[in-house]
Amino acid sequence: MKGIGFYEHGGLGVLQPVEVPDPIAGQGEVIIRVEYCSLNHLDIFVRRGWSGLNLPKPHIPGSDVSGTIAAVGKGVTGWRVGQRVVANPGLWCGECEYCLRGEQSMCVHYGILGETTAGCYAEYVKVPARNLMEVPDGFPMEKASAACLVSLTAWRMLKRAGLRPGETVAVVGAGGGVNTMAIQIAKLAGAKVFAATGTPEKMERAKALGVDVVVNYREEDWAKAAWLWTNRRGVDVVVDNVGKATWKQSIKALAKGGRIVTVGATSGPEAVTDIRYLFTKQISIIGSTMGTAMDFKEVMGLVWEGKLKPVIDRVLPLEDAREAQRLLEEGKQFGKIVLEVK
Ligand SMILES: NC(=O)c1ccc[n+]([C@@H]2O[C@H](COP(=O)([O-])OP(=O)(O)OC[C@H]3O[C@@H](n4cnc5c(N)ncnc54)[C@H](OP(=O)(O)O)[C@@H]3O)[C@@H](O)[C@H]2O)c1
Ligand SMILES: [Zn+2]
């Protein structure tokens, strides 16, 4: 089959058309004929690589698939060829202590489609049947693909932050894929949402998503603005997956007893924490990754109902994967960039 992948880690230039054998469904697995594949910042990290990441080459990235079932492996029940599906991009063993607790994203063997296995920048992709979810009739397949990874991540993250109705949330970088879902989930939960983003156009798009107050972080000290917005109290929850560039401000923006929740570090992992703020304000730092099988069912149910709307910046053909990653790397997007594969 044809796809886009890389033979060595590096810059955008390593991404190229590749031809690899069609995947074969093993026990409990299915093959999906890919229609759409959405980008995540993860795709960039995987392309650049990190020490200890030993992937067979060529590696095909891509975690967010929507498409139709092309083949069903042994032992798979309840699924048939031709069904329209998406897949939970998390991969878990089902047997370790954490899986037995239902905490799949804490699995000791946890992986992500396109990170630890061949992904969906290709005509076909192999996934465990237990990861599948049927896409309701009439639901657009590009939106289905755009929803998966970021909705799952944002859902668990705000659950772990213990967000309650009436609380205030600050989202750093409204245009990020995870953050476009975090904003909507926080609003759905009855919170008031403050957001910081990088351009006037993105400010408008953030408002359209339901953000109560938005500032341009290139022109304003967003933490101070959040502080003033809450009458010098601070916000209850900060969503910060930007990391090094914003962490200090995020800690400052928190109210006493506030929680900062992180799922990533786009700008770099080694942020400075002034510990005095932690104990004087009695702040909690909460880490979160992906989500459980149940989280996926819950949040995708809200997507199918239209209560959460996947935000798509643009759809490009698979051949433009390099351009798509360039746009994401440069932060040009608001929401998801989707590749059309069919
Ligand atoms: N642990 C997990 O399970 C998990 C899951 C998903 C993602 N992640 C991680 O979370 C991060 C976000 O992922 P994503 O796919 O949502 O990324 P994305 O779509 O590329 O969004 C990143 C956003 O971060 C904001 N940003 C970047 N630099 C900034 C700065 N200096 N100041 C303020 N905002 C800045 C930008 O927001 P504006 O567009 O508003 O400027 C940008 O759009 C990545 O590091 C990713 O690896 C982790
Ligand atoms: Zn496990």
Short mmCIF file of C-alpha atoms and ligand atoms in Angstrom, two decimals, residues 39-42 45 112 149-150 153 172-179 196-198 202 217-218 241-242 245-246 263-267 288-290 328 331 333-336, ligand 1:
data_model
loop_
_atom_site.label_atom_id
_atom_site.label_comp_id
_atom_site.label_asym_id
_atom_site.label_seq_id
_atom_site.Cartn_x
_atom_site.Cartn_y
_atom_site.Cartn_z
CA LEU A 39 -2.62 15.49 12.62
CA ASN A 40 -1.50 15.85 16.20
CA HIS A 41 1.54 17.61 17.58
CA LEU A 42 2.73 14.10 18.43
CA PHE A 45 7.68 14.80 17.88
CA ILE A 112 -0.21 5.19 20.68
CA LEU A 149 -7.17 11.86 20.22
CA VAL A 150 -7.74 15.41 21.36
CA THR A 153 -7.10 13.74 26.10
CA VAL A 172 -3.19 28.60 27.23
CA GLY A 173 -3.07 28.46 23.42
CA ALA A 174 -6.72 28.30 22.31
CA GLY A 175 -5.78 27.20 18.78
CA GLY A 176 -4.24 23.88 19.84
CA GLY A 177 -6.13 20.71 18.95
CA VAL A 178 -6.42 19.54 22.57
CA ASN A 179 -7.31 23.06 23.67
CA ALA A 196 -4.96 33.12 25.46
CA THR A 197 -4.07 32.81 21.79
CA GLY A 198 -1.63 34.29 19.30
CA LYS A 202 -7.63 33.10 16.45
CA TYR A 217 -0.57 36.44 24.39
CA ARG A 218 1.76 38.20 21.95
CA ASN A 241 0.25 21.92 27.43
CA VAL A 242 2.66 24.59 26.12
CA ALA A 245 7.25 29.08 27.57
CA THR A 246 4.13 29.56 29.71
CA VAL A 263 -0.68 16.76 29.05
CA GLY A 264 2.30 18.07 27.12
CA ALA A 265 5.16 20.49 26.69
CA THR A 266 5.06 21.82 23.13
CA SER A 267 7.61 24.60 23.81
CA SER A 288 -2.70 13.40 32.45
CA THR A 289 -2.28 11.27 29.34
CA MET A 290 -4.80 10.17 26.72
CA LEU A 328 1.20 22.69 12.59
CA GLY A 331 1.34 27.12 14.83
CA GLN A 333 -3.66 26.40 12.50
CA PHE A 334 -6.72 26.84 14.68
CA GLY A 335 -7.88 23.35 15.62
CA LYS A 336 -7.15 20.30 13.54
N1 LIG B 1 -0.15 13.27 27.01
C1 LIG B 1 -1.08 13.14 26.09
O1 LIG B 1 -1.90 12.23 26.13
C2 LIG B 1 -1.18 14.15 25.00
C3 LIG B 1 -2.27 14.11 24.12
C4 LIG B 1 -2.38 15.11 23.15
C5 LIG B 1 -1.42 16.10 23.07
N2 LIG B 1 -0.35 16.06 23.90
C6 LIG B 1 0.65 17.12 23.86
O2 LIG B 1 -0.01 18.36 24.10
C7 LIG B 1 0.55 19.38 23.31
C8 LIG B 1 -0.53 20.00 22.43
O3 LIG B 1 -0.91 19.04 21.45
P1 LIG B 1 -1.84 19.46 20.23
O4 LIG B 1 -1.85 18.31 19.28
O5 LIG B 1 -3.09 20.05 20.73
O6 LIG B 1 -0.90 20.61 19.59
P2 LIG B 1 -1.22 21.72 18.50
O7 LIG B 1 -2.54 21.48 17.88
O8 LIG B 1 0.00 21.81 17.66
O9 LIG B 1 -1.35 23.04 19.38
C9 LIG B 1 -0.30 23.65 20.02
C10 LIG B 1 -0.77 25.04 20.45
O10 LIG B 1 0.03 25.47 21.53
C11 LIG B 1 -0.01 26.88 21.55
N3 LIG B 1 1.35 27.41 21.79
C12 LIG B 1 2.50 26.98 21.25
N4 LIG B 1 3.51 27.74 21.70
C13 LIG B 1 2.97 28.66 22.52
C14 LIG B 1 3.47 29.74 23.30
N5 LIG B 1 4.79 30.03 23.31
N6 LIG B 1 2.62 30.45 24.05
C15 LIG B 1 1.29 30.16 24.05
N7 LIG B 1 0.75 29.16 23.33
C16 LIG B 1 1.59 28.45 22.58
C17 LIG B 1 -0.51 27.38 20.21
O11 LIG B 1 -1.77 27.95 20.46
P3 LIG B 1 -2.38 29.17 19.57
O12 LIG B 1 -2.71 28.51 18.25
O13 LIG B 1 -3.58 29.61 20.31
O14 LIG B 1 -1.32 30.20 19.44
C18 LIG B 1 -0.59 26.10 19.39
O15 LIG B 1 -1.62 26.09 18.46
C19 LIG B 1 1.69 18.73 22.53
O16 LIG B 1 2.89 18.95 23.24
C20 LIG B 1 1.32 17.27 22.52
O17 LIG B 1 2.42 16.41 22.36
C21 LIG B 1 -0.23 15.10 24.86
#
